[in-house]
Short mmCIF file of C-alpha atoms and ligand atoms in Angstrom, two decimals:
data_model
loop_
_atom_site.label_atom_id
_atom_site.label_comp_id
_atom_site.label_asym_id
_atom_site.label_seq_id
_atom_site.Cartn_x
_atom_site.Cartn_y
_atom_site.Cartn_z
CA MET A 1 8.70 27.69 3.59
CA ASP A 2 10.95 24.76 4.50
CA PHE A 3 11.37 21.75 2.23
CA ARG A 4 13.70 19.86 4.57
CA PHE A 5 12.85 16.81 6.63
CA THR A 6 13.30 17.25 10.39
CA GLU A 7 16.36 15.75 12.05
CA GLU A 8 14.24 12.82 13.30
CA GLN A 9 12.87 12.20 9.81
CA ASN A 10 16.39 12.21 8.33
CA MET A 11 17.45 9.72 10.99
CA LEU A 12 14.46 7.52 10.22
CA LYS A 13 15.26 7.60 6.49
CA GLU A 14 18.88 6.70 7.16
CA THR A 15 17.94 3.86 9.54
CA VAL A 16 15.53 2.32 7.04
CA ARG A 17 18.03 2.79 4.22
CA ARG A 18 20.67 0.94 6.24
CA PHE A 19 18.19 -1.81 7.09
CA VAL A 20 17.29 -2.49 3.46
CA GLU A 21 20.94 -2.31 2.37
CA ALA A 22 21.98 -4.83 5.02
CA GLU A 23 19.00 -7.18 5.01
CA ILE A 24 17.77 -7.23 1.41
CA PRO A 25 20.52 -8.15 -1.03
CA ARG A 26 19.41 -8.23 -4.65
CA GLU A 27 19.48 -12.07 -4.69
CA LEU A 28 16.90 -12.17 -1.89
CA ALA A 29 14.57 -9.76 -3.71
CA VAL A 30 14.87 -11.89 -6.85
CA GLU A 31 14.25 -15.11 -4.90
CA ILE A 32 11.12 -13.75 -3.21
CA ASP A 33 9.79 -12.61 -6.61
CA GLU A 34 10.59 -15.90 -8.35
CA GLN A 35 9.23 -18.08 -5.57
CA ASP A 36 6.22 -15.82 -4.97
CA ARG A 37 6.75 -16.20 -1.23
CA PHE A 38 5.62 -13.93 1.59
CA PRO A 39 8.65 -12.24 3.25
CA HIS A 40 7.84 -13.44 6.80
CA GLU A 41 11.39 -13.17 8.13
CA LEU A 42 11.94 -9.60 6.90
CA LEU A 43 8.60 -8.44 8.26
CA GLN A 44 9.53 -9.89 11.64
CA LYS A 45 12.87 -8.06 11.55
CA LEU A 46 11.05 -4.80 10.81
CA SER A 47 8.78 -5.48 13.81
CA ASP A 48 11.74 -6.28 16.04
CA LEU A 49 13.23 -2.90 15.14
CA GLY A 50 9.99 -1.20 16.19
CA PHE A 51 8.87 -0.05 12.72
CA MET A 52 5.40 -1.59 13.09
CA GLY A 53 4.63 0.95 15.81
CA ILE A 54 5.50 3.92 13.62
CA ASN A 55 1.97 5.37 13.66
CA VAL A 56 0.71 3.97 16.99
CA SER A 57 0.49 6.28 19.99
CA GLU A 58 3.00 5.77 22.80
CA GLU A 59 0.13 4.75 25.07
CA TYR A 60 -0.10 1.48 23.10
CA GLY A 61 3.64 0.93 22.68
CA GLY A 62 4.25 2.80 19.43
CA GLN A 63 6.22 5.86 18.34
CA GLY A 64 3.30 8.12 17.56
CA GLY A 65 4.69 9.18 14.17
CA ASP A 66 2.70 10.87 11.40
CA ILE A 67 1.98 10.13 7.74
CA ILE A 68 5.28 11.69 6.61
CA ASP A 69 7.18 9.18 8.79
CA GLN A 70 5.18 6.36 7.22
CA MET A 71 5.92 7.61 3.72
CA ILE A 72 9.65 7.73 4.43
CA LEU A 73 9.48 4.11 5.61
CA PHE A 74 7.44 2.88 2.61
CA GLU A 75 9.50 4.80 0.06
CA GLU A 76 12.82 3.43 1.31
CA ILE A 77 11.61 -0.17 1.52
CA SER A 78 9.99 0.03 -1.93
CA LYS A 79 13.33 0.89 -3.51
CA LYS A 80 14.54 -2.62 -2.66
CA LEU A 81 11.53 -4.88 -2.07
CA PRO A 82 8.11 -3.31 -2.75
CA VAL A 83 6.26 -6.39 -1.52
CA LEU A 84 7.78 -5.96 1.94
CA ALA A 85 6.36 -2.43 2.06
CA TRP A 86 2.92 -3.87 1.30
CA ALA A 87 3.28 -6.57 3.94
CA ALA A 88 4.17 -3.83 6.44
CA GLY A 89 1.37 -1.65 5.04
CA ASN A 90 -1.21 -4.27 5.92
CA ILE A 91 -0.17 -3.87 9.56
CA ILE A 92 0.53 -0.13 9.61
CA LEU A 93 -2.41 1.03 7.51
CA TYR A 94 -5.03 -1.71 7.69
CA GLY A 95 -4.23 -2.64 11.30
CA ASN A 96 -2.85 0.33 13.25
CA GLU A 97 -4.50 3.14 11.28
CA ILE A 98 -7.91 1.45 11.05
CA ILE A 99 -8.00 0.48 14.72
CA GLY A 100 -6.33 3.70 15.90
CA THR A 101 -8.80 5.87 13.98
CA ASN A 102 -12.01 3.86 14.23
CA GLY A 103 -11.57 1.21 16.93
CA SER A 104 -13.29 1.22 20.31
CA ARG A 105 -11.19 1.61 23.46
CA GLU A 106 -11.32 -2.19 24.02
CA GLN A 107 -10.27 -2.89 20.44
CA LYS A 108 -7.33 -0.51 20.70
CA GLU A 109 -6.18 -2.19 23.92
CA LYS A 110 -6.69 -5.65 22.49
CA TYR A 111 -5.03 -5.21 19.09
CA LEU A 112 -2.60 -2.26 18.96
CA PRO A 113 0.14 -3.56 21.31
CA LYS A 114 0.12 -6.91 19.48
CA LEU A 115 0.28 -5.23 16.07
CA VAL A 116 3.26 -3.17 17.26
CA ARG A 117 5.07 -6.29 18.48
CA GLY A 118 4.48 -8.12 15.19
CA GLU A 119 2.24 -10.70 16.87
CA LEU A 120 -0.80 -9.97 14.73
CA LYS A 121 -1.36 -9.52 11.01
CA PHE A 122 -4.31 -7.73 9.46
CA ALA A 123 -5.77 -7.58 5.95
CA TYR A 124 -8.46 -5.31 4.53
CA ALA A 125 -11.33 -6.68 2.45
CA LEU A 126 -13.48 -4.28 0.50
CA THR A 127 -13.27 -5.34 -3.17
CA GLU A 128 -15.61 -8.04 -4.47
CA PRO A 129 -15.83 -9.84 -7.81
CA ASN A 130 -18.64 -7.46 -8.86
CA ALA A 131 -17.70 -4.40 -6.80
CA GLY A 132 -14.28 -2.92 -7.56
CA SER A 133 -14.21 0.81 -8.35
CA ASP A 134 -17.92 0.83 -7.50
CA ALA A 135 -17.08 -0.34 -3.99
CA VAL A 136 -20.33 0.87 -2.46
CA SER A 137 -22.11 -1.92 -4.36
CA ILE A 138 -20.63 -4.67 -2.16
CA ARG A 139 -22.94 -7.60 -1.49
CA THR A 140 -21.15 -9.66 1.17
CA LYS A 141 -23.90 -9.86 3.78
CA ALA A 142 -23.86 -9.78 7.56
CA VAL A 143 -27.18 -10.78 9.16
CA ALA A 144 -27.92 -10.44 12.89
CA ASP A 145 -28.36 -13.68 14.81
CA GLY A 146 -28.74 -12.89 18.52
CA ASP A 147 -25.45 -11.46 19.80
CA TYR A 148 -23.73 -12.60 16.61
CA TYR A 149 -23.73 -11.82 12.90
CA LEU A 150 -23.59 -14.41 10.15
CA ILE A 151 -21.36 -13.37 7.25
CA ASN A 152 -21.72 -14.77 3.74
CA GLY A 153 -20.08 -13.67 0.50
CA SER A 154 -16.85 -13.34 -1.45
CA LYS A 155 -14.01 -10.83 -1.69
CA MET A 156 -11.46 -10.42 -4.47
CA PHE A 157 -7.78 -9.33 -4.55
CA ILE A 158 -7.35 -9.21 -0.77
CA THR A 159 -3.66 -8.68 -0.02
CA GLY A 160 -2.28 -10.96 2.67
CA ALA A 161 -5.63 -12.60 3.46
CA GLY A 162 -4.03 -16.05 3.57
CA ILE A 163 -1.49 -15.10 6.23
CA ALA A 164 -3.55 -12.56 8.23
CA ASP A 165 -5.05 -13.25 11.66
CA ILE A 166 -7.81 -10.67 11.22
CA VAL A 167 -9.46 -9.52 8.01
CA VAL A 168 -11.30 -6.21 8.32
CA THR A 169 -14.33 -7.11 6.23
CA ASN A 170 -16.75 -4.63 4.70
CA THR A 171 -20.25 -6.09 4.69
CA ARG A 172 -23.75 -5.03 3.74
CA THR A 173 -25.96 -4.76 6.81
CA ALA A 174 -28.75 -2.53 5.45
CA GLU A 175 -30.26 -1.52 2.10
CA SER A 176 -29.09 2.11 2.21
CA LYS A 177 -26.06 2.36 -0.11
CA PHE A 178 -23.64 4.42 1.95
CA LYS A 179 -25.27 3.97 5.35
CA GLY A 180 -25.74 0.23 5.07
CA ILE A 181 -22.12 -0.94 5.30
CA THR A 182 -20.52 -2.36 8.44
CA ASP A 183 -16.89 -3.36 8.99
CA PHE A 184 -16.27 -6.55 10.97
CA LEU A 185 -13.01 -7.75 12.47
CA VAL A 186 -13.16 -11.33 11.20
CA GLU A 187 -10.76 -13.88 12.65
CA THR A 188 -9.34 -15.99 9.85
CA ARG A 189 -9.37 -19.12 12.04
CA SER A 190 -13.20 -18.86 12.09
CA GLU A 191 -15.03 -21.81 10.61
CA GLY A 192 -16.22 -20.93 7.11
CA PHE A 193 -13.28 -18.65 6.19
CA SER A 194 -11.12 -19.54 3.22
CA ALA A 195 -8.48 -17.61 1.24
CA THR A 196 -6.97 -18.76 -2.06
CA PRO A 197 -3.90 -16.96 -3.45
CA ILE A 198 -4.09 -15.45 -6.93
CA ARG A 199 -1.01 -15.48 -9.20
CA ASP A 200 -0.09 -11.89 -9.98
CA LEU A 201 2.18 -10.11 -12.44
CA GLY A 202 4.07 -8.20 -9.76
CA TYR A 203 4.32 -7.68 -6.01
CA ARG A 204 4.89 -11.40 -5.97
CA GLY A 205 4.83 -12.78 -2.44
CA SER A 206 2.03 -10.42 -1.43
CA ASN A 207 -0.38 -13.33 -0.92
CA THR A 208 -3.21 -11.55 -2.72
CA CYS A 209 -6.25 -13.78 -2.37
CA GLU A 210 -9.78 -14.56 -3.33
CA VAL A 211 -11.68 -14.89 -0.04
CA HIS A 212 -14.89 -16.75 0.83
CA TYR A 213 -17.10 -16.31 3.86
CA ASP A 214 -19.38 -19.27 4.40
CA ASN A 215 -21.78 -18.60 7.26
CA ILE A 216 -19.07 -17.20 9.55
CA ARG A 217 -20.32 -16.36 13.06
CA VAL A 218 -18.85 -13.11 14.36
CA PRO A 219 -19.77 -11.55 17.73
CA LYS A 220 -21.29 -8.08 17.52
CA GLU A 221 -18.38 -6.78 19.65
CA ASN A 222 -16.22 -7.36 16.55
CA ILE A 223 -17.90 -4.57 14.64
CA LEU A 224 -15.14 -2.02 14.03
CA GLY A 225 -15.66 0.63 16.71
CA GLY A 226 -18.06 -1.63 18.64
CA PRO A 227 -21.78 -2.49 18.19
CA GLU A 228 -22.79 1.20 18.11
CA CYS A 229 -20.85 1.52 14.83
CA LEU A 230 -23.30 -0.70 12.94
CA ASN A 231 -23.67 0.82 9.43
CA HIS A 232 -20.71 3.19 9.94
CA GLY A 233 -18.40 1.25 7.59
CA TRP A 234 -18.37 3.68 4.68
CA LYS A 235 -17.68 6.66 6.93
CA GLN A 236 -14.89 4.70 8.63
CA MET A 237 -13.34 3.82 5.26
CA MET A 238 -13.42 7.47 4.14
CA ARG A 239 -11.22 8.40 7.13
CA LEU A 240 -8.56 6.06 5.80
CA LEU A 241 -8.40 7.27 2.23
CA ASN A 242 -5.95 10.17 2.51
CA ALA A 243 -3.45 7.99 4.36
CA GLU A 244 -3.91 5.13 1.88
CA ARG A 245 -3.35 7.36 -1.14
CA LEU A 246 -0.22 8.86 0.41
CA VAL A 247 1.23 5.49 1.40
CA LEU A 248 0.68 4.18 -2.14
CA SER A 249 2.23 7.38 -3.54
CA SER A 250 5.36 6.74 -1.50
CA CYS A 251 5.52 3.12 -2.72
CA ALA A 252 5.44 4.48 -6.29
CA LEU A 253 8.18 7.00 -5.50
CA GLY A 254 10.39 4.20 -4.15
CA ILE A 255 9.96 2.00 -7.24
CA GLY A 256 10.34 5.02 -9.54
CA GLU A 257 13.61 5.97 -7.90
CA ALA A 258 14.97 2.42 -8.09
CA ALA A 259 14.04 2.17 -11.78
CA LEU A 260 15.60 5.56 -12.54
CA ASP A 261 18.88 4.73 -10.74
CA TYR A 262 19.07 1.39 -12.51
CA ALA A 263 18.60 2.92 -15.96
CA LEU A 264 20.95 5.81 -15.18
CA ASN A 265 23.77 3.49 -14.12
CA TYR A 266 23.24 1.33 -17.18
CA ALA A 267 23.28 4.36 -19.49
CA LYS A 268 26.63 5.45 -18.05
CA GLU A 269 28.22 2.02 -18.55
CA ARG A 270 26.77 0.60 -21.74
CA GLU A 271 28.71 1.69 -24.81
CA GLN A 272 27.57 1.72 -28.42
CA PHE A 273 29.18 3.58 -31.35
CA GLY A 274 32.21 4.01 -29.06
CA LYS A 275 30.37 6.06 -26.41
CA PRO A 276 28.18 5.50 -23.33
CA ILE A 277 24.56 5.40 -24.54
CA GLY A 278 23.73 8.05 -21.90
CA SER A 279 25.68 10.56 -23.99
CA PHE A 280 23.20 10.25 -26.87
CA GLN A 281 20.82 13.15 -26.53
CA ALA A 282 17.74 10.93 -26.98
CA ILE A 283 18.74 8.86 -23.94
CA THR A 284 19.94 11.89 -21.93
CA HIS A 285 16.57 13.56 -22.44
CA MET A 286 14.66 10.44 -21.43
CA LEU A 287 16.63 10.24 -18.18
CA VAL A 288 16.24 13.97 -17.57
CA GLU A 289 12.47 13.72 -18.00
CA MET A 290 12.35 10.70 -15.69
CA ALA A 291 14.36 12.51 -12.99
CA THR A 292 12.35 15.74 -13.32
CA GLU A 293 8.95 14.08 -13.20
CA LEU A 294 9.98 11.97 -10.22
CA GLU A 295 11.09 15.11 -8.40
CA ALA A 296 7.76 16.81 -9.21
CA ALA A 297 5.86 13.73 -8.03
CA ARG A 298 7.81 13.66 -4.76
CA HIS A 299 7.08 17.32 -4.07
CA LEU A 300 3.38 16.83 -4.73
CA ALA A 301 3.23 13.76 -2.47
CA TYR A 302 5.03 15.36 0.47
CA TYR A 303 3.12 18.61 0.06
CA ALA A 304 -0.16 16.66 0.24
CA ALA A 305 1.19 14.82 3.29
CA TRP A 306 2.18 18.08 4.94
CA LYS A 307 -1.39 19.37 4.47
CA GLU A 308 -2.71 16.16 6.03
CA THR A 309 -0.43 16.57 9.07
CA GLN A 310 -1.68 20.16 9.48
CA GLY A 311 -5.28 18.93 9.56
CA MET A 312 -6.00 20.84 6.34
CA GLU A 313 -8.51 19.68 3.71
CA CYS A 314 -6.45 17.69 1.17
CA VAL A 315 -8.65 15.21 -0.71
CA LYS A 316 -7.75 16.92 -4.00
CA GLU A 317 -4.00 16.85 -3.26
CA THR A 318 -3.88 13.25 -2.00
CA SER A 319 -5.83 12.07 -5.07
CA MET A 320 -3.52 14.07 -7.35
CA SER A 321 -0.56 12.54 -5.55
CA LYS A 322 -1.83 8.95 -5.90
CA TYR A 323 -2.63 9.46 -9.59
CA TYR A 324 0.54 11.35 -10.49
CA CYS A 325 3.07 9.32 -8.50
CA SER A 326 1.78 5.99 -9.78
CA GLU A 327 1.62 7.16 -13.41
CA VAL A 328 5.06 8.81 -13.29
CA ALA A 329 6.63 5.73 -11.70
CA LYS A 330 4.98 3.56 -14.36
CA LYS A 331 6.40 5.76 -17.12
CA ILE A 332 9.86 5.69 -15.54
CA ALA A 333 9.82 1.89 -15.24
CA LEU A 334 8.71 1.52 -18.86
CA GLN A 335 11.38 3.92 -20.14
CA GLY A 336 13.90 2.07 -17.98
CA VAL A 337 13.21 -1.10 -19.98
CA GLN A 338 13.67 0.86 -23.22
CA ILE A 339 17.01 2.29 -22.07
CA LEU A 340 18.30 -1.22 -21.38
CA GLY A 341 17.32 -2.30 -24.90
CA GLY A 342 17.21 -6.09 -25.32
CA TYR A 343 18.64 -6.64 -21.85
CA GLY A 344 15.69 -4.77 -20.36
CA TYR A 345 13.42 -7.41 -21.85
CA THR A 346 15.17 -10.29 -20.10
CA MET A 347 14.47 -11.69 -16.65
CA GLU A 348 18.20 -11.42 -15.80
CA TYR A 349 17.97 -7.66 -15.30
CA ASP A 350 15.83 -5.85 -12.72
CA ALA A 351 14.16 -3.41 -15.12
CA GLN A 352 11.31 -5.87 -15.81
CA ARG A 353 10.68 -6.39 -12.09
CA PHE A 354 10.28 -2.66 -11.47
CA LEU A 355 7.77 -2.52 -14.32
CA ARG A 356 5.79 -5.57 -13.17
CA ASP A 357 5.64 -4.24 -9.60
CA VAL A 358 4.73 -0.66 -10.43
CA LEU A 359 1.74 -1.47 -12.65
CA VAL A 360 -0.62 -2.23 -9.77
CA LEU A 361 -0.08 1.13 -8.10
CA SER A 362 -2.34 2.84 -10.64
CA ILE A 363 -5.01 0.15 -9.98
CA GLY A 364 -5.15 -0.64 -6.23
CA GLY A 365 -6.45 1.91 -3.72
CA GLY A 366 -8.62 3.55 -6.39
CA THR A 367 -7.50 3.49 -10.03
CA THR A 368 -6.01 6.48 -11.83
CA GLN A 369 -9.36 7.00 -13.54
CA ILE A 370 -11.21 7.05 -10.21
CA GLN A 371 -8.64 9.50 -8.74
CA LYS A 372 -9.25 11.74 -11.75
CA ASN A 373 -13.01 11.52 -11.16
CA ILE A 374 -12.45 12.63 -7.54
CA ILE A 375 -10.16 15.50 -8.60
CA GLY A 376 -12.71 16.52 -11.25
CA LYS A 377 -15.39 16.77 -8.56
CA GLN A 378 -13.04 18.85 -6.40
CA LEU A 379 -12.61 21.17 -9.37
CA GLY A 380 -16.38 21.57 -9.50
CA LEU A 381 -16.92 19.39 -12.59
C1 FAD B 1 -2.51 -6.87 -6.44
C2 FAD B 1 -3.79 -6.25 -5.94
C3 FAD B 1 -3.97 -6.11 -4.56
C4 FAD B 1 -5.17 -5.59 -4.07
N1 FAD B 1 -5.37 -5.54 -2.71
C5 FAD B 1 -6.61 -5.21 -2.23
C6 FAD B 1 -6.89 -5.34 -0.83
O1 FAD B 1 -6.03 -5.69 -0.01
N2 FAD B 1 -8.17 -5.07 -0.40
C7 FAD B 1 -9.15 -4.68 -1.26
O2 FAD B 1 -10.27 -4.45 -0.81
N3 FAD B 1 -8.91 -4.55 -2.60
C8 FAD B 1 -7.67 -4.82 -3.10
N4 FAD B 1 -7.41 -4.72 -4.46
C9 FAD B 1 -8.50 -4.36 -5.34
C10 FAD B 1 -8.34 -3.02 -6.02
O3 FAD B 1 -8.61 -1.99 -5.10
C11 FAD B 1 -9.28 -3.02 -7.23
O4 FAD B 1 -8.71 -3.89 -8.19
C12 FAD B 1 -9.50 -1.64 -7.80
O5 FAD B 1 -10.24 -0.85 -6.93
C13 FAD B 1 -10.22 -1.70 -9.17
O6 FAD B 1 -11.33 -2.53 -9.14
P1 FAD B 1 -11.51 -3.65 -10.27
O7 FAD B 1 -10.24 -4.41 -10.35
O8 FAD B 1 -12.75 -4.41 -10.00
O9 FAD B 1 -11.65 -2.84 -11.64
P2 FAD B 1 -12.98 -2.15 -12.22
O10 FAD B 1 -13.62 -1.31 -11.19
O11 FAD B 1 -13.80 -3.19 -12.91
O12 FAD B 1 -12.34 -1.17 -13.30
C14 FAD B 1 -11.91 -1.62 -14.59
C15 FAD B 1 -11.45 -0.39 -15.38
O13 FAD B 1 -12.56 0.52 -15.54
C16 FAD B 1 -12.22 1.79 -15.02
N5 FAD B 1 -13.39 2.40 -14.40
C17 FAD B 1 -14.28 1.83 -13.53
N6 FAD B 1 -15.20 2.71 -13.14
C18 FAD B 1 -14.90 3.89 -13.75
C19 FAD B 1 -15.47 5.20 -13.73
N7 FAD B 1 -16.55 5.48 -13.00
N8 FAD B 1 -14.89 6.15 -14.48
C20 FAD B 1 -13.77 5.88 -15.22
N9 FAD B 1 -13.19 4.68 -15.27
C21 FAD B 1 -13.74 3.69 -14.54
C22 FAD B 1 -11.10 1.53 -14.02
O14 FAD B 1 -10.31 2.69 -13.82
C23 FAD B 1 -10.35 0.40 -14.67
O15 FAD B 1 -9.45 0.90 -15.61
C24 FAD B 1 -6.19 -5.18 -4.97
C25 FAD B 1 -5.97 -5.29 -6.35
C26 FAD B 1 -4.80 -5.83 -6.83
C27 FAD B 1 -4.64 -5.99 -8.33
#
């Protein structure tokens, strides 16, 4: 048994840590949140440093790293600017991972090198106004028209859809529930595509959008995996789920750690009744619980990731990780506000930002309740 990162992983962690320290001062994180603006310049800097190729094979210009490498990257960035981790996630997970796992040879050659160089942005569109947790009920339709498909419908909460070049769009192409879904690589410059940003509580700057497809013509070659993958969409999505749950777990770990450090520092400095508030047992115990649960969450997440890298069955563990990390981080952020007292309730302190950001992690990528349903099934219930 060995709980240590490898030398390369420690180097990666240190490099990302130095990047966020140097490039993301607190004022910039606050400005991006207040202005609700997409962090274009920081994403480009991450690309320039090669981070967008973290999970792309060397053949296509990447580093060929695994899910643990990705988690290290997302966790470190999320400590400073969670929305930047999501912007990178749209490329790393919904670009590289989707194309690398499901794309045809031509699609890999066409997209992966550009994704690595930061020349292309992807978004992933599954959720619809009437199909959220019940994603298999999507109704956005793709109908064959010669060598093309015509796509009509609407998607909801699509992160980065307004700045993406390609939106991987889940459509209904046949009646059969699970075997009637096809993923199309839809170019956002296509006539009939529109994306309208939604104002969110947290992850501000993520450009989360409502998306409309009005008779968009897409060539059949743009089916993910090529024309022979018609109706393979659900199966293709399933291959992404472990990675998605682990990436979101690591985002939660990053925010949880930032919120814990913030509250801990405050508790050491703030004095009441002539003593630092951290010396009151009630506050000490809160911080101890926060630190312990975060440690437990981190072990669960990296254990699940280790199983994934070993090619072992790990649906139960990745779902537990997604559920537990997001709920623990939420609890830590909430207790952080309490530890800051009245100051925690003001916009001048960061405690509120951690809380606003963390809330979505138990919603997106399958809610806590849906993860529990999956775990229940794995337990034979
Ligand atoms: C900021 C943000 C970004 C997002 N980005 C993307 C994106 O890029 N691409 C994308 O496709 N989607 C995205 N989503 C959508 C996200 O995946 C969905 O919001 C999520 O799956 C839940 O769907 P819903 O919001 O329709 O809630 P609903 O499914 O309506 O759920 C409402 C409540 O009911 C509960 N519930 C539903 N069904 C069950 C059940 N069977 N058992 C127990 N409880 C249940 C849920 O847990 C939840 O608490 C994003 C969402 C947000 C908020």
